mmCIF file of C-alpha atoms in Angstrom:
data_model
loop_
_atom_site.group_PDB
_atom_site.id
_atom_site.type_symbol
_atom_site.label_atom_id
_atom_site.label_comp_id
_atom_site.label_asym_id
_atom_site.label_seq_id
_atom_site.Cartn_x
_atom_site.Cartn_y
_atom_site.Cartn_z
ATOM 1 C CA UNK A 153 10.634 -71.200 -49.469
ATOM 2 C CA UNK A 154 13.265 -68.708 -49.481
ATOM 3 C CA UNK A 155 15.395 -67.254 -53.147
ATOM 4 C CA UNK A 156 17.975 -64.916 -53.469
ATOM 5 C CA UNK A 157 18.426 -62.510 -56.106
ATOM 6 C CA UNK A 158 19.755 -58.718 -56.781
ATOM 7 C CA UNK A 159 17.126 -56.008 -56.776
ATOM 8 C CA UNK A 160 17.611 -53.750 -60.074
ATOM 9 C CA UNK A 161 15.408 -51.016 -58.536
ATOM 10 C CA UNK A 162 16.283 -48.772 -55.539
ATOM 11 C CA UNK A 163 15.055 -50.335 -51.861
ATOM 12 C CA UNK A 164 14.954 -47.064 -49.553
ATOM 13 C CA UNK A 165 13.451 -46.020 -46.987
ATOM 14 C CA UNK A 166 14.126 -42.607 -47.173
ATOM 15 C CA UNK A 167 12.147 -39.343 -46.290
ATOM 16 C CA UNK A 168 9.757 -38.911 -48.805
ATOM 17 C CA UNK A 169 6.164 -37.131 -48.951
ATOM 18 C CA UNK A 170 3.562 -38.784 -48.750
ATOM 19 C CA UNK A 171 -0.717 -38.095 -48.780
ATOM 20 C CA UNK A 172 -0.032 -38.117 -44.501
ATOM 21 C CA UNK A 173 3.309 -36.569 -44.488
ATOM 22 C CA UNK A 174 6.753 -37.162 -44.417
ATOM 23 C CA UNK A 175 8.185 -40.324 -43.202
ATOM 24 C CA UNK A 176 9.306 -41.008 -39.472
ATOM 25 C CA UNK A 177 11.600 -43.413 -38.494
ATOM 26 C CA UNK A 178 11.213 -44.532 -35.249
ATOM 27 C CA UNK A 179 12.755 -46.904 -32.837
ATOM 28 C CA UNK A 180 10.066 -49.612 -31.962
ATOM 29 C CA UNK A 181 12.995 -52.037 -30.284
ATOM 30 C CA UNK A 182 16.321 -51.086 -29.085
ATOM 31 C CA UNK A 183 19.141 -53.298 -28.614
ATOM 32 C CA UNK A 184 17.538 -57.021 -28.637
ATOM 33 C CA UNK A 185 19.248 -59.659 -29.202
ATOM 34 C CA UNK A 186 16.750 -61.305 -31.523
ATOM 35 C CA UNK A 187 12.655 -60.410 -32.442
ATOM 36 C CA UNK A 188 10.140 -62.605 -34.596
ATOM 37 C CA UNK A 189 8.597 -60.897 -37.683
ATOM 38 C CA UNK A 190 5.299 -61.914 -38.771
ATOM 39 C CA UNK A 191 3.810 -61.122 -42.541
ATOM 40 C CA UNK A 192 2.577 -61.669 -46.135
ATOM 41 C CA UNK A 193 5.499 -61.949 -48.787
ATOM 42 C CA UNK A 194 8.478 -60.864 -47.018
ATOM 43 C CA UNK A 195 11.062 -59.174 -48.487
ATOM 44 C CA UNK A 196 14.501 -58.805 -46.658
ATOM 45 C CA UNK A 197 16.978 -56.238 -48.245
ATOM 46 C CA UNK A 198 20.814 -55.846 -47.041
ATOM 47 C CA UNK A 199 23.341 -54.369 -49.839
ATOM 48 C CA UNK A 200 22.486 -56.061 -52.684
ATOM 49 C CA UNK A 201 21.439 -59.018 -51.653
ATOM 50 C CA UNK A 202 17.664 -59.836 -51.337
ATOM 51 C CA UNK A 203 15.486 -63.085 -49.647
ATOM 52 C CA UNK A 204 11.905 -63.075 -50.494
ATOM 53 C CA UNK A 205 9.286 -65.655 -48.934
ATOM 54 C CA UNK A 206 5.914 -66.435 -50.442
ATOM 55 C CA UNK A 207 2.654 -66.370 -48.339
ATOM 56 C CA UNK A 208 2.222 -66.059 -44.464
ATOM 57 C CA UNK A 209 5.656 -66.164 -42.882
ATOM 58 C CA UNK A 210 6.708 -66.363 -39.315
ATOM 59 C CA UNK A 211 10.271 -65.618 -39.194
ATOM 60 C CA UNK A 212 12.981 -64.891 -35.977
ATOM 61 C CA UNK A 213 16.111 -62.626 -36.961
ATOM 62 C CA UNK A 214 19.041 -62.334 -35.271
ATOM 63 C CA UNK A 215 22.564 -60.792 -36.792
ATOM 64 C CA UNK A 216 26.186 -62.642 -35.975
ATOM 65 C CA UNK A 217 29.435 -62.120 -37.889
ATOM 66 C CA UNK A 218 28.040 -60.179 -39.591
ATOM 67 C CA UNK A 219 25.578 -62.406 -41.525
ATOM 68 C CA UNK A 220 21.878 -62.226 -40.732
ATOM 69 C CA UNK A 221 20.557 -65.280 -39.105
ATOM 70 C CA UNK A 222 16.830 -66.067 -39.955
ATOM 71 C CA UNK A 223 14.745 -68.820 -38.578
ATOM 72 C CA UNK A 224 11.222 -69.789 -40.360
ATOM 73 C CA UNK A 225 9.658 -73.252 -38.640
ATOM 74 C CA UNK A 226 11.967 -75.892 -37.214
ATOM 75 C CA UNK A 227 15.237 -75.149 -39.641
ATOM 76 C CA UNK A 228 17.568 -72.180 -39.093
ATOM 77 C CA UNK A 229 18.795 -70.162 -41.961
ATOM 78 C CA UNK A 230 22.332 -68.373 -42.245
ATOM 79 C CA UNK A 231 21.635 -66.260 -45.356
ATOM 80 C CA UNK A 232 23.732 -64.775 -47.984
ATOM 81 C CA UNK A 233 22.567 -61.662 -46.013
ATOM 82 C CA UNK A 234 25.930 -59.420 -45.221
ATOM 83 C CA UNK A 235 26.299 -56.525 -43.477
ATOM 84 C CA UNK A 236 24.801 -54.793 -40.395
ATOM 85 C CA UNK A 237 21.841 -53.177 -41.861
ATOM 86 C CA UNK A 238 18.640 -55.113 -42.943
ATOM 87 C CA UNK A 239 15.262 -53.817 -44.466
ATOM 88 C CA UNK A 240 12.270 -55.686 -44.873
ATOM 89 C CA UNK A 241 8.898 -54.901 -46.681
ATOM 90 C CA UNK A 242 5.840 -57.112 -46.509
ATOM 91 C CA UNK A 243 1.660 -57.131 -46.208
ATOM 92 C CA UNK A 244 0.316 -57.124 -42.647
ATOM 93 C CA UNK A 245 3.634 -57.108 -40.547
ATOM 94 C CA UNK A 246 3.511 -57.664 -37.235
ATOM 95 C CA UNK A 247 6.067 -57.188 -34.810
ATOM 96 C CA UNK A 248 5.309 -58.801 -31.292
ATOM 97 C CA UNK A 249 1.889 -59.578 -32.177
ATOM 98 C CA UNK A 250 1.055 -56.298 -33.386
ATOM 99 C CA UNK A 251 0.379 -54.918 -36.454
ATOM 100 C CA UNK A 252 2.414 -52.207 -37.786
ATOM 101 C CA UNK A 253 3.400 -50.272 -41.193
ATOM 102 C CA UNK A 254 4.851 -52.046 -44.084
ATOM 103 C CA UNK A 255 8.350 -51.469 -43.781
ATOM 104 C CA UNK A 256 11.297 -51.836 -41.246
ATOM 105 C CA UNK A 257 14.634 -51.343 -40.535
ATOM 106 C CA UNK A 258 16.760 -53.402 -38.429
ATOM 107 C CA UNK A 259 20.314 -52.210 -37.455
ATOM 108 C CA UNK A 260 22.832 -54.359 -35.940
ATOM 109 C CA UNK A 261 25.126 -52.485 -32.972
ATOM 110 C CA UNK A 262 28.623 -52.908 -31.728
ATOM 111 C CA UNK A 263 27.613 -55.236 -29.375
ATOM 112 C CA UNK A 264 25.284 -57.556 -31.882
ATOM 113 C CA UNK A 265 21.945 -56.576 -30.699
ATOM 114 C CA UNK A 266 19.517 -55.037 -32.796
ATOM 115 C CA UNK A 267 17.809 -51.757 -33.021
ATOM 116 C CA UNK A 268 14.265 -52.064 -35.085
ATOM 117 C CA UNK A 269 13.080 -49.198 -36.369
ATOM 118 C CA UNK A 270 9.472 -49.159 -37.797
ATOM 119 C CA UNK A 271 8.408 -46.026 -40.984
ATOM 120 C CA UNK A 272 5.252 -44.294 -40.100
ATOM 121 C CA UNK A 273 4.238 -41.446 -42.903
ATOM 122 C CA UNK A 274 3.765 -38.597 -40.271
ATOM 123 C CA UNK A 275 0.096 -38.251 -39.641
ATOM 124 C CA UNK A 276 -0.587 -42.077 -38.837
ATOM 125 C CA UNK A 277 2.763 -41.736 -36.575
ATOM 126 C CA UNK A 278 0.229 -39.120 -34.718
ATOM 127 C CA UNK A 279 -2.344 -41.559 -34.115
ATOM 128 C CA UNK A 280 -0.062 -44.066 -31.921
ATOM 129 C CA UNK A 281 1.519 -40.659 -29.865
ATOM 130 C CA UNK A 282 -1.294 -38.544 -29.056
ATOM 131 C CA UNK A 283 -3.066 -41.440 -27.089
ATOM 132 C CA UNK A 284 0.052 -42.582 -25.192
ATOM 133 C CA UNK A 285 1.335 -39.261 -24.712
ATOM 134 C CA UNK A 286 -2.540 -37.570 -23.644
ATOM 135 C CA UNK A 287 -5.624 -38.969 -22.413
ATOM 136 C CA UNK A 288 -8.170 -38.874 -25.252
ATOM 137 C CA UNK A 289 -11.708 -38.457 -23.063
ATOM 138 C CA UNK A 290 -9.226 -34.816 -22.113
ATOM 139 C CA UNK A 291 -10.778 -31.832 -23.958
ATOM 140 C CA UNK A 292 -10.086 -31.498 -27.917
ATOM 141 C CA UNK A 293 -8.294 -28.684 -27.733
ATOM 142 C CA UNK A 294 -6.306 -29.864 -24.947
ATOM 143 C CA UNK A 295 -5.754 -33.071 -27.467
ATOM 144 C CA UNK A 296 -4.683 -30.686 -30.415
ATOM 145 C CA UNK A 297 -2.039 -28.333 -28.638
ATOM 146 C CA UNK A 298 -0.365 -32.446 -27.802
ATOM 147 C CA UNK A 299 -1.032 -32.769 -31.620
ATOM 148 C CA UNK A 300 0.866 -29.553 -32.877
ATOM 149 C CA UNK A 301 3.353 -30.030 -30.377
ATOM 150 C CA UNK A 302 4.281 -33.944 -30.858
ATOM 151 C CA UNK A 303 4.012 -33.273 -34.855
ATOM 152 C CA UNK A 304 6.770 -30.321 -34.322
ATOM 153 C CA UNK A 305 8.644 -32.508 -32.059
ATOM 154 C CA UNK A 306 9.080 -35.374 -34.574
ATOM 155 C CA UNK A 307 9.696 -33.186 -37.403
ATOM 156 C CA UNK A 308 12.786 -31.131 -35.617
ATOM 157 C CA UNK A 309 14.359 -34.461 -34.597
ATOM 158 C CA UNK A 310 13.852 -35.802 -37.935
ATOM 159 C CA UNK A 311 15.986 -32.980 -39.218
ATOM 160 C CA UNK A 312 18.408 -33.398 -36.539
ATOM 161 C CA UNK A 313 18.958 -37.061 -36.631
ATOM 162 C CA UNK A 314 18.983 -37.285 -40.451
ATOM 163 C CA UNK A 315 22.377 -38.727 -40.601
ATOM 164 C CA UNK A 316 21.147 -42.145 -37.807
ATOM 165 C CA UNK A 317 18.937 -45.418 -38.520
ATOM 166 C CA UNK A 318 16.187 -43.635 -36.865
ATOM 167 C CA UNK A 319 14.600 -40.284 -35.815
ATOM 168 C CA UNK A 320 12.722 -40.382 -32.123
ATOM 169 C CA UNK A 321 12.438 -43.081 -29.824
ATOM 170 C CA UNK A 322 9.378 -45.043 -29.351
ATOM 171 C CA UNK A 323 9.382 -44.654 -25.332
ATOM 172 C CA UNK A 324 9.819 -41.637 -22.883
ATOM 173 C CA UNK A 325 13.222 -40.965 -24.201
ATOM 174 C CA UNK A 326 10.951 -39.058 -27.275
ATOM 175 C CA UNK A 327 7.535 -39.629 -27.655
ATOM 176 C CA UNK A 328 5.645 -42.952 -26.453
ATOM 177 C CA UNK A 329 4.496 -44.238 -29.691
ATOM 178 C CA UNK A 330 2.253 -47.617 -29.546
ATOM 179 C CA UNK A 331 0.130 -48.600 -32.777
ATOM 180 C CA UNK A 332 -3.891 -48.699 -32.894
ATOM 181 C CA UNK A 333 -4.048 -52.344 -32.525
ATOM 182 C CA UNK A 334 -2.005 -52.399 -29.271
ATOM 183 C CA UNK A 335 -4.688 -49.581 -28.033
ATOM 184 C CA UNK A 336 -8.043 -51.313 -28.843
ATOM 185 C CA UNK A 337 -9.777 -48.023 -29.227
ATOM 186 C CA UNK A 338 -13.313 -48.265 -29.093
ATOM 187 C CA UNK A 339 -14.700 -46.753 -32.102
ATOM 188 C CA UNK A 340 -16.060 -43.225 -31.270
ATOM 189 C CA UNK A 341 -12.801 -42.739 -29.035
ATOM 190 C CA UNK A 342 -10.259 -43.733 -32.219
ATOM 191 C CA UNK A 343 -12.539 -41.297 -34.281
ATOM 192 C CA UNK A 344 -12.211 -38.394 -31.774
ATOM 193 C CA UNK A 345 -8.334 -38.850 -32.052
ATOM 194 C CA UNK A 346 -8.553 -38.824 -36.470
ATOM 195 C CA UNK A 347 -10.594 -35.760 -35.999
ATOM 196 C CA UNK A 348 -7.912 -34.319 -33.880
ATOM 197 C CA UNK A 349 -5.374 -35.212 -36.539
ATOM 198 C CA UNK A 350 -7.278 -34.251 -39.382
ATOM 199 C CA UNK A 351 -7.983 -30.671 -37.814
ATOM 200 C CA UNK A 352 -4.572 -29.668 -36.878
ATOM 201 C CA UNK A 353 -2.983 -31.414 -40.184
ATOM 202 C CA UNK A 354 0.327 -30.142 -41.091
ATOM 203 C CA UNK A 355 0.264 -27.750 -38.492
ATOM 204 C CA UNK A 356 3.485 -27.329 -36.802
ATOM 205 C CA UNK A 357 5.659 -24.201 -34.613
ATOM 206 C CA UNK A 358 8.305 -22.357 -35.909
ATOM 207 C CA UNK A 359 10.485 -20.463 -33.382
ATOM 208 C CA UNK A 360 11.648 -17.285 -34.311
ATOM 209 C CA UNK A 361 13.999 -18.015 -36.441
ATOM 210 C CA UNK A 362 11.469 -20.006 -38.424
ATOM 211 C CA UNK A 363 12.939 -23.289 -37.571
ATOM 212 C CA UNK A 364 10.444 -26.247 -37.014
ATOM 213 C CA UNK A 365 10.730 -25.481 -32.692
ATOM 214 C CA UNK A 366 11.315 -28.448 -31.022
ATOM 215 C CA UNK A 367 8.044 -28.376 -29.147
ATOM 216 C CA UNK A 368 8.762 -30.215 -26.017
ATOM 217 C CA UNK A 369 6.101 -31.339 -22.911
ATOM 218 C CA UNK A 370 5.566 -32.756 -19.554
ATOM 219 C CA UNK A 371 2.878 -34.447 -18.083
ATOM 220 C CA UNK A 372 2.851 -31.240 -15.348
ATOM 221 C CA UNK A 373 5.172 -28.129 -15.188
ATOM 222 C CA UNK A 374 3.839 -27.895 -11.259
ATOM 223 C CA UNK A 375 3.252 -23.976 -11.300
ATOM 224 C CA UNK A 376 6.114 -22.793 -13.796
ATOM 225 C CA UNK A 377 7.591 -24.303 -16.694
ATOM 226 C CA UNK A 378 11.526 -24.904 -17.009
ATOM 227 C CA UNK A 379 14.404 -23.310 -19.193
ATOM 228 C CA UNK A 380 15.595 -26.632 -21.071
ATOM 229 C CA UNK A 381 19.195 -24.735 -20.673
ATOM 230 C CA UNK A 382 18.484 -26.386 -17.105
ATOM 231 C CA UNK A 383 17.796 -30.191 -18.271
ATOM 232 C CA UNK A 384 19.755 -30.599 -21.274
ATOM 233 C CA UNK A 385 22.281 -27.627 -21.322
ATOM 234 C CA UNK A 386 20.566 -25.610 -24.361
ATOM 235 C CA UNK A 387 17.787 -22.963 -24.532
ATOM 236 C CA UNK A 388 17.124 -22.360 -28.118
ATOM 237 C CA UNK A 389 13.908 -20.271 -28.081
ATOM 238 C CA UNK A 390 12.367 -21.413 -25.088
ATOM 239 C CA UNK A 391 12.034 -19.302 -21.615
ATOM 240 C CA UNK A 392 10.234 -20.343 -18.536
ATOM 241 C CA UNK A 393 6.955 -19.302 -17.971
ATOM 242 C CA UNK A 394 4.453 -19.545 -15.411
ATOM 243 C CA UNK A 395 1.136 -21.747 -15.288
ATOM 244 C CA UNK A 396 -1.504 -19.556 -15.581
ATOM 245 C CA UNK A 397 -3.677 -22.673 -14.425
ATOM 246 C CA UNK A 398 -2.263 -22.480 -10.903
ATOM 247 C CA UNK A 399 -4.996 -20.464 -9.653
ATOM 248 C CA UNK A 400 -7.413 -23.223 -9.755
ATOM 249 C CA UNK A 401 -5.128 -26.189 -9.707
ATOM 250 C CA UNK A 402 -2.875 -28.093 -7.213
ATOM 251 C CA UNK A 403 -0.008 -29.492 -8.726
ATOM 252 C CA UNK A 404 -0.053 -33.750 -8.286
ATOM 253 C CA UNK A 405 2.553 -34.334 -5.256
ATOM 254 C CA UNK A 406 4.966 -37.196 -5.014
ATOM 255 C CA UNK A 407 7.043 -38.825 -2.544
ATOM 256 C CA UNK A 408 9.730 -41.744 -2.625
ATOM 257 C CA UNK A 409 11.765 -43.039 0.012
ATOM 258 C CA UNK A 410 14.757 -45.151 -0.879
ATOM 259 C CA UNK A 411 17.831 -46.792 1.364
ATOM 260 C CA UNK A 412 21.811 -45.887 0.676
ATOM 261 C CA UNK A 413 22.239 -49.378 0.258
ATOM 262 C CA UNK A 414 19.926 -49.394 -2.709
ATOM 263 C CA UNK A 415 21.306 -45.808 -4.215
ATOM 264 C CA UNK A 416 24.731 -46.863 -3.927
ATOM 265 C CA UNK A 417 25.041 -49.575 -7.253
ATOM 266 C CA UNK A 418 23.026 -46.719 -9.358
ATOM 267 C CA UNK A 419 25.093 -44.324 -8.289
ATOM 268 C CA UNK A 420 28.975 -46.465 -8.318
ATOM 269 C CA UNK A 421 28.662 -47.799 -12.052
ATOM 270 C CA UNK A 422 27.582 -43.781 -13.051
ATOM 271 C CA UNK A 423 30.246 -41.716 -11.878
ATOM 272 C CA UNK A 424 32.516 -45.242 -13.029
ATOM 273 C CA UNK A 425 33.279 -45.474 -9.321
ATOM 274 C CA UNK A 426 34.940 -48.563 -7.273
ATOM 275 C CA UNK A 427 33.222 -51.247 -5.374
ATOM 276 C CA UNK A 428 34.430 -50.049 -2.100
ATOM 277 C CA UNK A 429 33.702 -45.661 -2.636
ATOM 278 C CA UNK A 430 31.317 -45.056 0.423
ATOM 279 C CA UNK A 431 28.366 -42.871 -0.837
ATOM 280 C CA UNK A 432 28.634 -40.660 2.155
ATOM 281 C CA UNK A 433 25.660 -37.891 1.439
ATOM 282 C CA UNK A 434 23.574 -36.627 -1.527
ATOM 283 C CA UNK A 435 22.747 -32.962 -1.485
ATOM 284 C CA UNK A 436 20.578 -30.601 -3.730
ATOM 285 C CA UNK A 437 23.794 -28.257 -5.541
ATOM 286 C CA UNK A 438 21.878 -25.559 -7.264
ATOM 287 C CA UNK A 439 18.252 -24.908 -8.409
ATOM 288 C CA UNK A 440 17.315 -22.869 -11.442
ATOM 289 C CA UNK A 441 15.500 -19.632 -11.507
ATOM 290 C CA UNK A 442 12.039 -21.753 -11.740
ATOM 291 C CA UNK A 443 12.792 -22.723 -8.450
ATOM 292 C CA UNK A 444 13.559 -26.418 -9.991
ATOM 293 C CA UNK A 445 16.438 -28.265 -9.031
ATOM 294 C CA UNK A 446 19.236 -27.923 -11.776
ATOM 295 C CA UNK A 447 22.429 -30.048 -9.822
ATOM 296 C CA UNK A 448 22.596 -32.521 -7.494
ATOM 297 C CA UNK A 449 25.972 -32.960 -5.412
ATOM 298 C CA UNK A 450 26.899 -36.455 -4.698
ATOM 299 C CA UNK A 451 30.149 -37.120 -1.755
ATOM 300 C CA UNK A 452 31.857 -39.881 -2.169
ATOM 301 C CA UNK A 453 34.505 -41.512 0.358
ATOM 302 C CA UNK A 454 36.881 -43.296 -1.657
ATOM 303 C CA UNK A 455 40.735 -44.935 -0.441
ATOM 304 C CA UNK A 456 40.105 -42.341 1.906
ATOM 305 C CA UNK A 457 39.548 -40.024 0.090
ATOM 306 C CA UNK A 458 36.676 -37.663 -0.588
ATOM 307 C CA UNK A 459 35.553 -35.779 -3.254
ATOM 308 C CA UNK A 460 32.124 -34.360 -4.064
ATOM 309 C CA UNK A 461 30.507 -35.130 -7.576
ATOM 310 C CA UNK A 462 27.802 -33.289 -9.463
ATOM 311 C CA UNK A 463 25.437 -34.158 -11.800
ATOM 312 C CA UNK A 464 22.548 -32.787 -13.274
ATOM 313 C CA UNK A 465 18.932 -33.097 -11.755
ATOM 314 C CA UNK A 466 17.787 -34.791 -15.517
ATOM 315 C CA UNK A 467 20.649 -37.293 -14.681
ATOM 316 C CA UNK A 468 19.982 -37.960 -11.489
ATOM 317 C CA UNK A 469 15.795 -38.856 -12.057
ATOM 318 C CA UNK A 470 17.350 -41.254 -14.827
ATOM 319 C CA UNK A 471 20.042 -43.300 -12.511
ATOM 320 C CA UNK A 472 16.773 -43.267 -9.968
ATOM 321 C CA UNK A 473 14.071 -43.764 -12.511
ATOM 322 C CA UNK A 474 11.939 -41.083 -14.242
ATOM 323 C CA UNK A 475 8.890 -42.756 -12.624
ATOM 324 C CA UNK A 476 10.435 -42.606 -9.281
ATOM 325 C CA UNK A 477 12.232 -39.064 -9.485
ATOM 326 C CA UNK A 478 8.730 -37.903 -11.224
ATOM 327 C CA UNK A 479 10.176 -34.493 -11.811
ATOM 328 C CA UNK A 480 13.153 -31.748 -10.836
ATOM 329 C CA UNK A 481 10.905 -29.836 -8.550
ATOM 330 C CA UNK A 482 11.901 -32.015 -5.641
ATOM 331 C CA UNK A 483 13.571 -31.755 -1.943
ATOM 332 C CA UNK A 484 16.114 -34.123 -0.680
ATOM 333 C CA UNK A 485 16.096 -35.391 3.342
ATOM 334 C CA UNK A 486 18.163 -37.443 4.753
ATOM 335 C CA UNK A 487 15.974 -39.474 7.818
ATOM 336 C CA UNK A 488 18.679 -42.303 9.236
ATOM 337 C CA UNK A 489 19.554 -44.116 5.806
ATOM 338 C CA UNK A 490 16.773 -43.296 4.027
ATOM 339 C CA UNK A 491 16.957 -40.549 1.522
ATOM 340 C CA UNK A 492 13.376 -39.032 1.493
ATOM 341 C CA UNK A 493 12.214 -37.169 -2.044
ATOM 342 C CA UNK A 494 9.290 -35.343 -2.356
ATOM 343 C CA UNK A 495 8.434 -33.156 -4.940
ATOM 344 C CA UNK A 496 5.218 -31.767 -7.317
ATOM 345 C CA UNK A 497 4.350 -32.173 -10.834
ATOM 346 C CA UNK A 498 5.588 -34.880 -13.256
ATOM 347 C CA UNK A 499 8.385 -34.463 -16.445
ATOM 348 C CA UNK A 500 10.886 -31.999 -17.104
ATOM 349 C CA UNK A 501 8.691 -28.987 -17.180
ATOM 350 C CA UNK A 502 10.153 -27.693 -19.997
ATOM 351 C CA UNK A 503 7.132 -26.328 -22.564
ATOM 352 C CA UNK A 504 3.534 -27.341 -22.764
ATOM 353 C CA UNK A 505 2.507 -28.299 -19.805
ATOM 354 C CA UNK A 506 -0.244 -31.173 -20.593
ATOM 355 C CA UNK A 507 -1.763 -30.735 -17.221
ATOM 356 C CA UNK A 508 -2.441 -26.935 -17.645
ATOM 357 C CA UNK A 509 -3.452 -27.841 -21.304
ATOM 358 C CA UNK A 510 -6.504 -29.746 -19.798
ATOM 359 C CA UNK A 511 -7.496 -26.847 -17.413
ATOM 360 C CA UNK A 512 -6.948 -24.154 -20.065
ATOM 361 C CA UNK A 513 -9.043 -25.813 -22.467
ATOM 362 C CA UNK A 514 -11.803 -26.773 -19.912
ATOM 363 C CA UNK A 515 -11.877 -23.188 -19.221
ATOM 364 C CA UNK A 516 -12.518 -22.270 -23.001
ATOM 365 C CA UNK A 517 -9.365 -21.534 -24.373
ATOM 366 C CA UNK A 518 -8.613 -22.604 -28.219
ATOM 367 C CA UNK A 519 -5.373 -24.751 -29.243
ATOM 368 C CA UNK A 520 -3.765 -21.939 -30.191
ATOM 369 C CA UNK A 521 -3.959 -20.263 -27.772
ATOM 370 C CA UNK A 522 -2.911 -23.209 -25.101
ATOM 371 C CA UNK A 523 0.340 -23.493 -27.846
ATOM 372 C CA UNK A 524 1.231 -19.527 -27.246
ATOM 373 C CA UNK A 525 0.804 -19.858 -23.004
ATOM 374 C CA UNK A 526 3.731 -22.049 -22.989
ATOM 375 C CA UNK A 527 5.421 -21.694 -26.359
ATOM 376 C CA UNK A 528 5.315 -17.434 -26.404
ATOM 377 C CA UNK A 529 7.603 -17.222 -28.595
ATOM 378 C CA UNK A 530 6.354 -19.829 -31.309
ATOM 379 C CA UNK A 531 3.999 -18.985 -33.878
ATOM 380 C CA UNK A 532 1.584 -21.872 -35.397
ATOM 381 C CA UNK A 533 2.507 -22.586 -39.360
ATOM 382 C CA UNK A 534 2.336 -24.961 -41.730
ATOM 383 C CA UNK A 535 4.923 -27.838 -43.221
#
């Protein structure tokens, strides 16, 4: 049974501290065209305008015209619901059949689908990235370098993204972030990773300036990490720096074979190219002092006309796939119509490098000292 009424009090979900932190907004589901909600006394906020349910709801919502469209059982709903944001508060949500926090967002786009975005308080947003973003039977101070780094991460974003629905991404676009219950930790595993938490709490890098650093990682920097100047176009207070760890460790090799036929869709709808443009080669343009590969130059035949465009490597693993195009360290070979990749490591390269995390702390060395290796110009403080 659903009742409307006007909320006297403030509904926010804004930043706020909390016993495990600050909030973070993150982006569980982007741009759906519909997801079903599951919870104890729901309560759905947009402007003024407020639908509460009673007991164990199952609900679907979708946004059109700028109403929001619920469906609970057999009868769909238009509410009195206006407007093209929506939050909703409740007991045990779940969102695809897994539990989450209390509160969500949902944000309608330009093109009607949805962005959810799901409010962690900081330290419990730790507990579904460390897992998803590390191994947890790797060392614990391997696990607590992730820790400082993916806290620093979120935080700097936050700050950045202040003025949007949400602050990281749920997926490889931030940090992977997947809740407890969609883990099934066994219990001596799930209390390794609180300990983890609860040891490196609050802990965070500052750069020199004494900004919260934006702490990025890859899964393995092969034998030197990147200059983020050379993925995304900014340094800040990053330089590269070489894996100690290389001494004792081959970097994981890749290789991936794919047809011009296959390339040339990908590559047509990114440069905004006609059906008929001939993708004629595919060359490696320029490669950054790590030795990575910065641009990639791309000629295209076109009404008879040719014309060479480049695009960065970042750019290129994405119109490929990141899993695919596992890093920028690559070659490029054409063998008859195949273009042959093959590169080492996995990621952008650019800061800790979680591979030589595992080796450095196998080999002894504490968290903090793993986080100055690849952040040497970071210091370890405190929120």
């Amino acid at each position: 049974m659903f009742r409307l009424f006007i909320l006297a009090a403030v509904f926010s979900a804004s930043v706020s501290a909390a016993a495990d932190g600050p909030i973070i907004r993150v982006r569980t589901l982007k741009s759906v065209k519909e997801f079903e909600l599951r919870g104890v006394s729901l309560h759905l906020k947009a402007g003024e305008a407020q639908w509460s349910t009673a007991g164990l709801t199952r609900l679907k919502i979708a946004w059109k015209n700028d109403l929001w469209r619920l469906q609970g059982g057999e009868v769909p709903l238009t509410a009195k619901l206006k407007g093209r944001s929506l939050v909703v508060r409740g007991a045990f949500l779940q969102l695809g059949g897994k539990r989450i926090a209390d509160e969500l967002q949902v944000h309608a786009r330009d093109n009607g689908r949805l962005d959810v975005v799901v409010s962690w308080p900081l330290e419990r947003y730790l507990a579904g990235v460390i897992p998803s973003e590390m191994p947890l039977y790797w060392p614990d101070e391997a696990l607590k370098a992730q820790a400082v780094a993916a806290r620093s991460y979120a935080i700097r974003m936050a700050s950045i993204r202040k003025h949007l629905h949400f602050d990281v991404d749920g997926s490889v676009y931030d940090q992977v972030h997947r809740t407890l219950d969609e883990m099934g930790l066994q219990p001596r595993i799930e209390s390794k990773l609180h300990e983890v938490i609860r040891e490196t709490r609050g802990q965070i890098l500052r750069d020199p300036s004494d900004r919260v650093l934006m702490a990025f990682y890859s899964a393995d920097c092969g034998c030197r990490s990147e200059d983020p100047k050379y993925v995304w176009g900014e340094s800040g207070s990053f330089r590269s720096v070489k894996d100690p760890t290389c001494g004792k460790r081959r970097p994981k090799e890749w290789k991936l074979e794919i047809q011009r036929a296959a390339l040339k869709p990908k590559l047509l709808r990114d440069l905004k190219l006609s059906d008929s443009a001939v993708i004629k080669t595919i060359q490696i343009a320029a490669r950054s002092p790590s030795g990575r590969v910065s641009q990639v130059a791309i000629l295209v035949e076109d009404g008879g006309e040719s014309r060479i465009h480049k695009i960065s490597s970042q750019r290129f693993r994405r119109l490929i796939g990141f899993n695919k195009v596992r890093s920028t360290d690559f070659s490029l070979q054409w063998i008859g119509d195949d273009l042959v990749i093959r590169g080492q490591g996995f990621g952008h390269g650019v800061g800790l490098c979680q591979t030589g995390a595992r080796h450095l702390a196998q080999s002894g060395s504490s968290y903090e000292e793993i986080l100055k290796v690849y952040y040497p110009q970071a210091k370890v403080s405190s929120l």
